[in-house]
Amino acid sequence: MGFDIDISGRAGERRIAFQCRDDGGLVALAGPSGVGKSSVLNMVAGLLRPERGHIRIGGQTLFDSFARIDLSSARRRAGYVFQDRRLFPHMRVRANLMYGRREGALVTFDEVLAFLGIGHLLDRWPATLSGGETQRVAIGRALLSAPDFLLLDEPLSSLDPPRKAEIQEAIDQIRSRIALPILYVTHDAAEAERLSAQIVVMG
């Protein structure tokens, strides 16, 4: 079971509507900056409340305005990788990865290190990492929180082509090894096509 989402609401003065159904793969929200893609992720994560509609992921209802269901963000179990990565600057990579780690993750700590290729970074400070390294650590931290689904906000933004290829490979590995539903924001439709995603264009 994947995504069954039909929501509308506001973020500031902007009116936002989003609808998709998917059996459990990767759904890409594509469109230019400012159309509300990140706000949709925040609605799914429980950080922003829609005015109406429903959010069902993996067969579980997270939000339903008619049934008055609105799970807290903590109970939604989203693995959220924000556009600005948000690693803790005062904690080394190992501590960043361990922060929020929960039992029940579908991959072990060592497996995350291996398929994301970040084992050699454990004793580094976030300020010393490249953009691609930072993004891989952020994805690893999200996976270790035992999420039911992943939210990736512009994961390839501000990366050069080799680093973009690293992150695309990491996402491919997640899809093949773990099979978590992924909601993925991008402004680049070609990027979504490369990942064989179902594309929902917001305009």
CSV table of C-alpha atoms in Angstrom, one decimal:
chain,number,residue,atom,x,y,z
A,1,MET,CA,0.0,0.0,0.0
A,2,GLY,CA,1.3,3.4,-0.9
A,3,PHE,CA,-0.1,6.9,-1.0
A,4,ASP,CA,-3.8,7.9,-1.1
A,5,ILE,CA,-3.8,11.7,-0.7
A,6,ASP,CA,-6.4,14.3,-1.6
A,7,ILE,CA,-5.9,17.6,0.3
A,8,SER,CA,-6.3,21.3,0.0
A,9,GLY,CA,-5.4,24.2,2.3
A,10,ARG,CA,-3.4,27.3,2.6
A,11,ALA,CA,0.2,28.3,3.2
A,12,GLY,CA,0.2,32.0,3.9
A,13,GLU,CA,-1.8,33.6,1.0
A,14,ARG,CA,-1.2,30.7,-1.3
A,15,ARG,CA,-4.0,28.2,-2.0
A,16,ILE,CA,-2.7,24.6,-2.3
A,17,ALA,CA,-4.4,21.5,-3.6
A,18,PHE,CA,-2.7,18.1,-4.1
A,19,GLN,CA,-4.0,14.7,-5.1
A,20,CYS,CA,-2.3,11.4,-5.9
A,21,ARG,CA,-2.8,7.6,-5.5
A,22,ASP,CA,0.1,5.2,-5.8
A,23,ASP,CA,0.6,1.6,-4.9
A,24,GLY,CA,3.8,2.1,-3.0
A,25,GLY,CA,6.6,3.4,-5.1
A,26,LEU,CA,8.0,6.9,-5.6
A,27,VAL,CA,5.8,9.9,-6.2
A,28,ALA,CA,7.5,13.1,-7.4
A,29,LEU,CA,5.9,16.5,-6.9
A,30,ALA,CA,7.3,18.5,-9.8
A,31,GLY,CA,6.8,22.2,-10.6
A,32,PRO,CA,8.4,25.6,-10.3
A,33,SER,CA,9.5,27.2,-7.0
A,34,GLY,CA,6.7,28.7,-5.0
A,35,VAL,CA,3.8,26.5,-6.0
A,36,GLY,CA,3.5,24.8,-2.7
A,37,LYS,CA,5.4,21.6,-3.1
A,38,SER,CA,7.2,21.8,0.3
A,39,SER,CA,3.9,22.8,1.9
A,40,VAL,CA,2.4,19.6,0.7
A,41,LEU,CA,5.2,17.6,2.4
A,42,ASN,CA,4.6,19.6,5.6
A,43,MET,CA,0.9,18.7,5.4
A,44,VAL,CA,1.8,15.0,5.0
A,45,ALA,CA,4.3,15.2,7.9
A,46,GLY,CA,1.7,16.9,10.2
A,47,LEU,CA,3.6,20.2,10.4
A,48,LEU,CA,0.9,22.1,8.5
A,49,ARG,CA,-2.8,21.3,8.7
A,50,PRO,CA,-4.9,21.0,5.5
A,51,GLU,CA,-8.3,22.6,5.5
A,52,ARG,CA,-10.0,19.5,4.0
A,53,GLY,CA,-9.3,16.1,2.5
A,54,HIS,CA,-7.5,13.0,3.6
A,55,ILE,CA,-4.0,11.5,3.9
A,56,ARG,CA,-3.6,7.7,3.9
A,57,ILE,CA,-0.2,6.1,3.6
A,58,GLY,CA,0.3,2.3,3.8
A,59,GLY,CA,-3.3,1.8,4.6
A,60,GLN,CA,-3.2,4.0,7.7
A,61,THR,CA,-5.2,7.2,7.9
A,62,LEU,CA,-3.0,10.1,9.1
A,63,PHE,CA,-5.5,12.9,8.4
A,64,ASP,CA,-9.2,12.9,7.5
A,65,SER,CA,-11.1,16.2,7.8
A,66,PHE,CA,-14.5,14.5,7.5
A,67,ALA,CA,-13.7,11.8,10.2
A,68,ARG,CA,-11.8,14.4,12.3
A,69,ILE,CA,-8.6,12.3,12.3
A,70,ASP,CA,-5.4,14.3,12.6
A,71,LEU,CA,-2.4,12.3,14.0
A,72,SER,CA,0.4,14.3,15.5
A,73,SER,CA,3.6,14.6,13.5
A,74,ALA,CA,5.4,12.2,15.9
A,75,ARG,CA,2.7,9.5,15.4
A,76,ARG,CA,2.9,9.8,11.6
A,77,ARG,CA,6.4,8.2,11.5
A,78,ALA,CA,7.7,10.2,8.6
A,79,GLY,CA,11.4,10.1,7.6
A,80,TYR,CA,11.7,13.8,6.6
A,81,VAL,CA,14.8,15.0,4.8
A,82,PHE,CA,14.5,18.8,4.6
A,83,GLN,CA,15.9,20.8,1.7
A,84,ASP,CA,18.5,22.4,4.0
A,85,ARG,CA,19.4,19.0,5.5
A,86,ARG,CA,19.3,20.2,9.1
A,87,LEU,CA,22.2,18.2,10.5
A,88,PHE,CA,23.1,19.3,14.1
A,89,PRO,CA,26.4,21.3,13.7
A,90,HIS,CA,27.5,20.6,17.2
A,91,MET,CA,27.3,16.8,16.8
A,92,ARG,CA,29.6,14.5,14.7
A,93,VAL,CA,28.1,12.4,12.0
A,94,ARG,CA,27.8,9.3,14.2
A,95,ALA,CA,25.8,11.3,16.8
A,96,ASN,CA,23.6,12.8,14.0
A,97,LEU,CA,22.8,9.4,12.7
A,98,MET,CA,22.0,8.0,16.1
A,99,TYR,CA,19.8,11.0,17.0
A,100,GLY,CA,16.2,9.8,17.0
A,101,ARG,CA,17.1,6.2,16.2
A,102,ARG,CA,14.2,3.9,17.0
A,103,GLU,CA,13.7,0.2,17.2
A,104,GLY,CA,12.0,-1.4,14.2
A,105,ALA,CA,14.0,0.2,11.4
A,106,LEU,CA,14.0,-1.9,8.3
A,107,VAL,CA,17.8,-1.5,7.9
A,108,THR,CA,20.5,-1.7,10.5
A,109,PHE,CA,23.1,1.0,11.3
A,110,ASP,CA,25.8,-1.0,9.5
A,111,GLU,CA,23.5,-1.5,6.4
A,112,VAL,CA,22.8,2.3,6.2
A,113,LEU,CA,26.6,3.0,6.4
A,114,ALA,CA,27.2,0.5,3.7
A,115,PHE,CA,24.7,1.3,1.0
A,116,LEU,CA,24.9,5.1,1.6
A,117,GLY,CA,28.7,4.9,1.6
A,118,ILE,CA,29.1,7.1,4.8
A,119,GLY,CA,31.0,4.8,7.1
A,120,HIS,CA,34.2,6.8,6.7
A,121,LEU,CA,32.4,10.0,7.8
A,122,LEU,CA,31.4,9.0,11.3
A,123,ASP,CA,33.9,11.1,13.1
A,124,ARG,CA,33.5,14.2,10.9
A,125,TRP,CA,31.7,17.4,11.8
A,126,PRO,CA,28.9,18.5,9.5
A,127,ALA,CA,30.7,21.7,8.5
A,128,THR,CA,33.5,19.6,6.9
A,129,LEU,CA,31.1,17.6,4.7
A,130,SER,CA,30.4,18.2,1.0
A,131,GLY,CA,26.8,18.8,-0.1
A,132,GLY,CA,26.4,15.2,-1.3
A,133,GLU,CA,27.9,13.8,1.9
A,134,THR,CA,25.6,15.9,4.0
A,135,GLN,CA,22.6,14.8,2.1
A,136,ARG,CA,23.5,11.1,2.4
A,137,VAL,CA,23.9,11.5,6.2
A,138,ALA,CA,20.5,13.2,6.4
A,139,ILE,CA,18.9,10.4,4.5
A,140,GLY,CA,20.7,7.8,6.7
A,141,ARG,CA,19.4,9.6,9.9
A,142,ALA,CA,15.8,9.5,8.4
A,143,LEU,CA,16.1,5.8,7.7
A,144,LEU,CA,17.3,5.0,11.2
A,145,SER,CA,14.2,6.6,12.7
A,146,ALA,CA,12.2,3.6,11.6
A,147,PRO,CA,9.9,5.6,9.3
A,148,ASP,CA,6.8,4.2,7.6
A,149,PHE,CA,7.5,6.5,4.6
A,150,LEU,CA,10.1,9.1,3.4
A,151,LEU,CA,9.6,12.7,2.5
A,152,LEU,CA,12.5,14.1,0.4
A,153,ASP,CA,12.5,17.9,-0.3
A,154,GLU,CA,14.6,18.8,-3.3
A,155,PRO,CA,17.3,16.2,-2.3
A,156,LEU,CA,19.5,17.1,-5.4
A,157,SER,CA,19.3,20.9,-5.1
A,158,SER,CA,22.7,22.7,-5.0
A,159,LEU,CA,24.6,19.6,-5.9
A,160,ASP,CA,27.1,19.2,-8.8
A,161,PRO,CA,26.4,16.3,-11.3
A,162,PRO,CA,28.7,13.7,-9.6
A,163,ARG,CA,27.0,14.4,-6.2
A,164,LYS,CA,23.6,14.3,-7.8
A,165,ALA,CA,24.4,10.8,-9.2
A,166,GLU,CA,25.4,9.7,-5.7
A,167,ILE,CA,22.1,10.7,-4.2
A,168,GLN,CA,20.1,9.2,-7.1
A,169,GLU,CA,22.0,5.9,-6.5
A,170,ALA,CA,21.2,6.1,-2.8
A,171,ILE,CA,17.5,6.6,-3.6
A,172,ASP,CA,17.6,3.6,-6.0
A,173,GLN,CA,19.2,1.5,-3.2
A,174,ILE,CA,16.4,2.5,-0.8
A,175,ARG,CA,13.7,1.6,-3.3
A,176,SER,CA,15.3,-1.8,-4.0
A,177,ARG,CA,16.3,-2.8,-0.5
A,178,ILE,CA,13.6,-1.3,1.7
A,179,ALA,CA,10.6,-0.5,-0.5
A,180,LEU,CA,9.4,2.5,1.6
A,181,PRO,CA,6.9,4.8,-0.1
A,182,ILE,CA,8.7,8.0,-1.0
A,183,LEU,CA,7.2,11.4,-1.7
A,184,TYR,CA,9.8,13.4,-3.5
A,185,VAL,CA,9.8,17.2,-4.3
A,186,THR,CA,11.7,18.5,-7.3
A,187,HIS,CA,11.5,21.4,-9.8
A,188,ASP,CA,13.1,19.2,-12.4
A,189,ALA,CA,10.8,16.8,-14.3
A,190,ALA,CA,13.8,15.0,-15.9
A,191,GLU,CA,15.1,14.2,-12.5
A,192,ALA,CA,11.8,12.6,-11.6
A,193,GLU,CA,11.8,10.6,-14.8
A,194,ARG,CA,15.3,9.4,-14.1
A,195,LEU,CA,14.0,7.9,-10.9
A,196,SER,CA,11.0,6.2,-12.6
A,197,ALA,CA,8.6,8.1,-10.4
A,198,GLN,CA,5.0,8.8,-10.8
A,199,ILE,CA,5.0,12.5,-11.5
A,200,VAL,CA,2.4,14.9,-10.2
A,201,VAL,CA,2.9,18.4,-11.7
A,202,MET,CA,1.9,21.3,-9.5
A,203,GLY,CA,1.5,24.6,-11.3
